[in-house]
mmCIF file of C-alpha atoms in Angstrom:
data_model
loop_
_atom_site.group_PDB
_atom_site.id
_atom_site.type_symbol
_atom_site.label_atom_id
_atom_site.label_comp_id
_atom_site.label_asym_id
_atom_site.label_seq_id
_atom_site.Cartn_x
_atom_site.Cartn_y
_atom_site.Cartn_z
ATOM 1 C CA MET V 26 -15.762 21.465 -17.848
ATOM 2 C CA LYS V 27 -17.088 18.601 -19.946
ATOM 3 C CA LYS V 28 -15.066 16.081 -17.913
ATOM 4 C CA ILE V 29 -16.400 17.541 -14.674
ATOM 5 C CA ASN V 30 -19.968 17.210 -15.917
ATOM 6 C CA LEU V 31 -19.409 13.554 -16.726
ATOM 7 C CA LEU V 32 -17.900 12.935 -13.297
ATOM 8 C CA VAL V 33 -20.964 14.518 -11.732
ATOM 9 C CA VAL V 34 -23.206 12.198 -13.775
ATOM 10 C CA PHE V 35 -21.091 9.209 -12.693
ATOM 11 C CA PHE V 36 -21.276 9.994 -8.971
ATOM 12 C CA ILE V 37 -25.019 10.700 -9.146
ATOM 13 C CA LEU V 38 -25.452 7.357 -10.908
ATOM 14 C CA PHE V 39 -23.235 5.524 -8.399
ATOM 15 C CA PHE V 40 -24.897 6.861 -5.273
ATOM 16 C CA SER V 41 -28.440 6.591 -6.633
ATOM 17 C CA ARG V 42 -27.868 2.911 -7.431
ATOM 18 C CA ALA V 43 -26.200 2.293 -4.077
ATOM 19 C CA PHE V 44 -29.154 3.676 -2.180
ATOM 20 C CA THR V 45 -31.791 1.989 -4.362
ATOM 21 C CA GLN V 46 -30.370 -1.533 -4.033
ATOM 22 C CA THR V 47 -32.830 -3.782 -2.272
ATOM 23 C CA ASP V 48 -32.489 -6.856 -0.088
ATOM 24 C CA VAL V 49 -35.742 -8.321 -1.392
ATOM 25 C CA SER V 50 -35.789 -10.693 -4.358
ATOM 26 C CA TYR V 51 -38.604 -10.255 -6.851
ATOM 27 C CA ILE V 52 -40.037 -11.173 -10.235
ATOM 28 C CA ILE V 53 -41.740 -8.707 -12.572
ATOM 29 C CA THR V 54 -44.165 -10.399 -14.941
ATOM 30 C CA PRO V 55 -44.960 -9.327 -18.528
ATOM 31 C CA LYS V 56 -48.225 -7.950 -17.107
ATOM 32 C CA SER V 57 -46.215 -5.678 -14.781
ATOM 33 C CA ASP V 58 -47.174 -7.592 -11.643
ATOM 34 C CA THR V 59 -44.471 -7.911 -8.981
ATOM 35 C CA ILE V 60 -43.968 -11.157 -7.048
ATOM 36 C CA TYR V 61 -41.753 -11.016 -3.961
ATOM 37 C CA GLY V 62 -40.032 -14.054 -2.519
ATOM 38 C CA GLU V 63 -36.722 -15.825 -2.069
ATOM 39 C CA PHE V 64 -34.539 -16.483 -5.108
ATOM 40 C CA VAL V 65 -33.654 -20.191 -5.195
ATOM 41 C CA SER V 66 -31.930 -20.916 -8.500
ATOM 42 C CA SER V 67 -32.049 -20.294 -12.204
ATOM 43 C CA ASN V 68 -31.005 -21.871 -15.464
ATOM 44 C CA ALA V 69 -31.412 -20.951 -19.121
ATOM 45 C CA ARG V 70 -35.133 -21.756 -19.126
ATOM 46 C CA VAL V 71 -36.464 -21.498 -15.544
ATOM 47 C CA VAL V 72 -36.201 -19.239 -12.501
ATOM 48 C CA LYS V 73 -37.108 -20.866 -9.176
ATOM 49 C CA PHE V 74 -38.446 -18.776 -6.309
ATOM 50 C CA LYS V 75 -39.804 -19.577 -2.860
ATOM 51 C CA VAL V 76 -43.083 -17.686 -2.532
ATOM 52 C CA ASP V 77 -45.032 -17.877 0.738
ATOM 53 C CA GLY V 78 -42.862 -20.806 1.793
ATOM 54 C CA LYS V 79 -43.485 -22.819 -1.381
ATOM 55 C CA LYS V 80 -41.076 -23.331 -4.270
ATOM 56 C CA LYS V 81 -42.393 -22.229 -7.639
ATOM 57 C CA SER V 82 -40.868 -22.389 -11.112
ATOM 58 C CA PHE V 83 -41.303 -19.537 -13.593
ATOM 59 C CA GLY V 84 -40.632 -20.103 -17.290
ATOM 60 C CA VAL V 85 -39.029 -17.635 -19.678
ATOM 61 C CA ARG V 86 -42.368 -16.350 -20.969
ATOM 62 C CA GLU V 87 -43.677 -15.743 -17.442
ATOM 63 C CA VAL V 88 -40.900 -13.337 -16.458
ATOM 64 C CA PHE V 89 -39.902 -9.849 -17.597
ATOM 65 C CA ARG V 90 -37.203 -9.339 -14.957
ATOM 66 C CA ALA V 91 -36.049 -11.497 -12.010
ATOM 67 C CA PHE V 92 -33.860 -10.080 -9.245
ATOM 68 C CA ASP V 93 -31.703 -12.078 -6.833
ATOM 69 C CA ALA V 94 -31.177 -9.850 -3.792
ATOM 70 C CA LYS V 95 -28.411 -12.028 -2.325
ATOM 71 C CA SER V 96 -26.086 -11.554 -5.289
ATOM 72 C CA GLN V 97 -27.682 -8.245 -6.380
ATOM 73 C CA THR V 98 -28.090 -9.803 -9.827
ATOM 74 C CA LEU V 99 -30.798 -9.087 -12.384
ATOM 75 C CA PHE V 100 -31.911 -11.682 -14.932
ATOM 76 C CA ALA V 101 -34.105 -11.399 -18.021
ATOM 77 C CA PRO V 102 -35.304 -13.645 -20.855
ATOM 78 C CA THR V 103 -33.843 -12.686 -24.224
ATOM 79 C CA HIS V 104 -33.577 -13.737 -27.868
ATOM 80 C CA VAL V 105 -29.935 -12.633 -28.253
ATOM 81 C CA LEU V 106 -28.587 -16.195 -27.971
ATOM 82 C CA ASP V 107 -30.748 -18.060 -30.481
ATOM 83 C CA GLY V 108 -32.799 -15.413 -32.261
ATOM 84 C CA LYS V 109 -30.144 -13.236 -33.860
ATOM 85 C CA VAL V 110 -28.947 -13.117 -37.468
ATOM 86 C CA LYS V 111 -25.964 -11.255 -38.872
ATOM 87 C CA ILE V 112 -26.617 -7.899 -40.504
ATOM 88 C CA PRO V 113 -25.170 -8.240 -44.040
ATOM 89 C CA GLY V 114 -22.096 -6.136 -44.635
ATOM 90 C CA SER V 115 -21.693 -5.062 -41.010
ATOM 91 C CA GLU V 116 -18.102 -4.700 -39.861
ATOM 92 C CA PRO V 117 -17.425 -5.432 -37.091
ATOM 93 C CA LYS V 118 -20.198 -8.009 -37.073
ATOM 94 C CA LYS V 119 -23.565 -6.822 -35.826
ATOM 95 C CA TYR V 120 -26.761 -8.801 -35.530
ATOM 96 C CA ARG V 121 -30.480 -8.189 -35.332
ATOM 97 C CA ILE V 122 -33.341 -10.156 -33.761
ATOM 98 C CA TYR V 123 -35.387 -11.606 -36.595
ATOM 99 C CA ASP V 124 -39.165 -11.212 -36.502
ATOM 100 C CA ARG V 125 -40.052 -14.887 -36.202
ATOM 101 C CA ALA V 126 -37.821 -15.231 -33.131
ATOM 102 C CA ARG V 127 -39.985 -12.760 -31.235
ATOM 103 C CA SER V 128 -43.070 -14.968 -31.570
ATOM 104 C CA GLU V 129 -41.655 -18.467 -31.936
ATOM 105 C CA GLY V 130 -37.952 -18.301 -31.079
ATOM 106 C CA ILE V 131 -36.282 -19.773 -28.029
ATOM 107 C CA LEU V 132 -35.834 -17.436 -25.085
ATOM 108 C CA SER V 133 -32.981 -17.857 -22.613
ATOM 109 C CA PHE V 134 -32.380 -16.273 -19.224
ATOM 110 C CA LEU V 135 -29.198 -14.199 -19.054
ATOM 111 C CA GLU V 136 -27.745 -11.860 -16.487
ATOM 112 C CA VAL V 137 -28.571 -8.210 -17.181
ATOM 113 C CA CYS V 138 -25.420 -6.153 -16.609
ATOM 114 C CA ALA V 139 -26.975 -2.871 -17.801
ATOM 115 C CA ASP V 140 -30.642 -2.129 -18.470
ATOM 116 C CA GLY V 141 -32.233 0.611 -20.560
ATOM 117 C CA ASP V 142 -32.169 1.651 -24.219
ATOM 118 C CA ILE V 143 -28.945 -0.372 -24.393
ATOM 119 C CA ILE V 144 -29.114 -3.723 -22.611
ATOM 120 C CA VAL V 145 -25.873 -5.546 -21.814
ATOM 121 C CA TYR V 146 -26.450 -9.256 -21.278
ATOM 122 C CA GLY V 147 -23.715 -11.411 -19.742
ATOM 123 C CA GLU V 148 -23.065 -15.049 -20.622
ATOM 124 C CA GLY V 149 -20.211 -17.495 -20.082
ATOM 125 C CA GLY V 150 -17.601 -18.049 -17.408
ATOM 126 C CA THR V 151 -19.445 -18.539 -14.125
ATOM 127 C CA THR V 152 -22.570 -16.808 -15.458
ATOM 128 C CA THR V 153 -23.985 -19.277 -17.963
ATOM 129 C CA PRO V 154 -21.563 -22.161 -18.535
ATOM 130 C CA GLY V 155 -22.891 -24.298 -21.351
ATOM 131 C CA ARG V 156 -26.135 -22.294 -21.157
ATOM 132 C CA ALA V 157 -27.087 -24.599 -18.299
ATOM 133 C CA SER V 158 -26.732 -22.384 -15.253
ATOM 134 C CA VAL V 159 -27.066 -18.620 -14.939
ATOM 135 C CA VAL V 160 -26.376 -18.437 -11.218
ATOM 136 C CA PRO V 161 -23.230 -16.320 -10.691
ATOM 137 C CA GLY V 162 -20.495 -18.472 -9.197
ATOM 138 C CA GLY V 163 -22.453 -21.645 -9.870
ATOM 139 C CA ALA V 164 -20.710 -24.809 -10.984
ATOM 140 C CA PRO V 165 -20.985 -25.860 -14.640
ATOM 141 C CA ILE V 166 -23.851 -28.265 -15.250
ATOM 142 C CA GLY V 167 -23.635 -30.265 -18.461
ATOM 143 C CA GLY V 168 -21.718 -27.539 -20.274
ATOM 144 C CA VAL V 169 -18.268 -26.176 -20.957
ATOM 145 C CA THR V 170 -17.041 -23.118 -19.097
ATOM 146 C CA SER V 171 -16.062 -20.382 -21.524
ATOM 147 C CA PRO V 172 -14.741 -16.818 -21.181
ATOM 148 C CA PRO V 173 -17.471 -14.292 -20.345
ATOM 149 C CA GLN V 174 -19.332 -12.981 -23.372
ATOM 150 C CA TYR V 175 -21.426 -9.837 -23.568
ATOM 151 C CA TYR V 176 -24.303 -9.069 -25.883
ATOM 152 C CA ILE V 177 -24.805 -5.326 -26.299
ATOM 153 C CA PHE V 178 -28.362 -4.852 -27.563
ATOM 154 C CA LYS V 179 -29.558 -1.451 -28.785
ATOM 155 C CA LYS V 180 -33.328 -1.765 -28.435
ATOM 156 C CA SER V 181 -34.351 1.247 -30.524
ATOM 157 C CA GLN V 182 -32.227 0.008 -33.464
ATOM 158 C CA ASN V 183 -32.701 -3.762 -32.997
ATOM 159 C CA GLU V 184 -28.936 -4.277 -33.256
ATOM 160 C CA VAL V 185 -26.667 -6.588 -31.270
ATOM 161 C CA LEU V 186 -22.892 -6.373 -30.842
ATOM 162 C CA VAL V 187 -21.088 -9.364 -29.300
ATOM 163 C CA LEU V 188 -17.914 -8.859 -27.228
ATOM 164 C CA LYS V 189 -15.797 -11.401 -25.388
ATOM 165 C CA SER V 190 -13.839 -10.803 -22.210
ATOM 166 C CA GLN V 191 -10.405 -12.227 -21.470
ATOM 167 C CA GLY V 192 -9.013 -11.665 -17.992
ATOM 168 C CA GLY V 193 -11.556 -8.926 -17.411
ATOM 169 C CA PHE V 194 -10.626 -7.026 -20.563
ATOM 170 C CA LEU V 195 -12.984 -6.680 -23.510
ATOM 171 C CA MET V 196 -11.657 -8.282 -26.675
ATOM 172 C CA GLY V 197 -14.195 -9.669 -29.115
ATOM 173 C CA GLY V 198 -11.565 -9.823 -31.843
ATOM 174 C CA MET V 199 -11.401 -6.030 -31.793
ATOM 175 C CA SER V 200 -9.047 -3.427 -30.444
ATOM 176 C CA LYS V 201 -10.237 -0.833 -27.938
ATOM 177 C CA ASP V 202 -10.501 1.754 -30.733
ATOM 178 C CA ARG V 203 -12.642 -0.546 -32.878
ATOM 179 C CA ILE V 204 -14.918 -1.400 -29.970
ATOM 180 C CA ILE V 205 -15.495 2.295 -29.254
ATOM 181 C CA ALA V 206 -15.962 3.056 -32.958
ATOM 182 C CA SER V 207 -18.634 0.363 -33.163
ATOM 183 C CA LEU V 208 -20.469 1.991 -30.250
ATOM 184 C CA LYS V 209 -20.827 5.347 -31.999
ATOM 185 C CA ASP V 210 -23.979 4.141 -33.767
ATOM 186 C CA PHE V 211 -25.320 2.996 -30.386
ATOM 187 C CA MET V 212 -24.626 6.302 -28.599
ATOM 188 C CA PRO V 213 -25.175 8.945 -31.310
ATOM 189 C CA ASN V 214 -26.341 11.645 -28.907
ATOM 190 C CA ALA V 215 -23.600 11.217 -26.297
ATOM 191 C CA PRO V 216 -20.323 12.415 -27.894
ATOM 192 C CA GLU V 217 -18.914 13.633 -24.561
ATOM 193 C CA LEU V 218 -19.450 10.220 -23.002
ATOM 194 C CA LEU V 219 -17.719 8.477 -25.911
ATOM 195 C CA MET V 220 -14.829 10.937 -25.727
ATOM 196 C CA GLN V 221 -14.409 10.178 -22.048
ATOM 197 C CA LEU V 222 -14.525 6.442 -22.769
ATOM 198 C CA GLU V 223 -11.797 6.860 -25.383
ATOM 199 C CA ASN V 224 -9.563 8.383 -22.695
ATOM 200 C CA GLU V 225 -9.876 5.366 -20.407
ATOM 201 C CA LYS V 226 -6.517 3.587 -20.187
ATOM 202 C CA LYS V 227 -8.007 0.124 -19.840
ATOM 203 C CA LEU V 228 -11.294 -1.069 -21.298
ATOM 204 C CA THR V 229 -12.418 -3.668 -18.767
ATOM 205 C CA SER V 230 -15.920 -5.084 -18.812
ATOM 206 C CA THR V 231 -16.699 -3.183 -15.583
ATOM 207 C CA VAL V 232 -15.604 0.162 -17.053
ATOM 208 C CA PHE V 233 -17.540 -0.491 -20.251
ATOM 209 C CA ILE V 234 -20.734 -1.498 -18.441
ATOM 210 C CA ASN V 235 -20.567 1.608 -16.219
ATOM 211 C CA TYR V 236 -20.474 3.823 -19.324
ATOM 212 C CA VAL V 237 -23.491 2.032 -20.783
ATOM 213 C CA LYS V 238 -25.325 2.632 -17.489
ATOM 214 C CA MET V 239 -24.443 6.332 -17.653
ATOM 215 C CA TYR V 240 -25.695 6.505 -21.234
ATOM 216 C CA ASN V 241 -28.952 4.789 -20.289
ATOM 217 C CA ASP V 242 -29.502 7.287 -17.472
ATOM 218 C CA ILE V 243 -28.914 10.196 -19.860
ATOM 219 C CA LYS V 244 -31.243 8.620 -22.429
ATOM 220 C CA LYS V 245 -33.895 8.046 -19.762
ATOM 221 C CA GLN V 246 -33.940 11.772 -18.984
ATOM 222 C CA ASP V 247 -34.569 12.584 -22.658
ATOM 223 C CA THR V 248 -37.440 10.232 -23.453
ATOM 224 C CA ALA V 249 -39.723 7.850 -21.617
ATOM 225 C CA SER V 250 -39.404 4.151 -22.446
ATOM 226 C CA GLU V 251 -41.538 3.036 -25.384
ATOM 227 C CA TYR V 252 -40.957 -0.677 -24.841
ATOM 228 C CA GLY V 253 -42.905 -1.478 -21.661
ATOM 229 C CA THR V 254 -42.537 -5.173 -20.850
ATOM 230 C CA GLN V 255 -41.512 -6.299 -24.328
ATOM 231 C CA LEU V 256 -39.009 -9.162 -24.238
ATOM 232 C CA PHE V 257 -35.715 -8.834 -26.088
#
């Protein structure tokens, strides 16, 4: 019965996202204004849009979320690249965003693979080679292409877990069991979801991200967001 319930949640999530996808690119500002236009390009510091026929550049502190309708990709500015410090004694390694980084630290645009109480940011490979280009499929510009890397950020706990992907499979120097064990602190109120994840034969980045999305949808039903347009 528990497995059936989780399958129901998955299909509701899948179809709701399929029908809510949009073919219009947009930017949401920190003041909650929405700007519609045509997504042109993006790098670690700037998103370029064509608005009313004119190209405009938006810096990392002018954007809360930016959506490219053509690739169905969401971007957001974050501190997880340059504003994190290791949590002493954490094993596997976890990080937190230090206070000064929120006001003075460098923000970087990354792809948002999952959004909610847990944000999964994607970097590396064809996403952000050398932190110079965050356009999926874009050619490296002044950087070295590296395997995709994911930053799993638990907003309500200010904790970051970093995982690497090799050939589509999550590694991060950890086995599947250790990765799942490290997520227990991130998903304390979803034991059924974690149990189902443990039963997955292969822990690919796609499978993992889908479970985070399911958790975020469950969490969203429990409490309203308390973060508004705060940047992470």
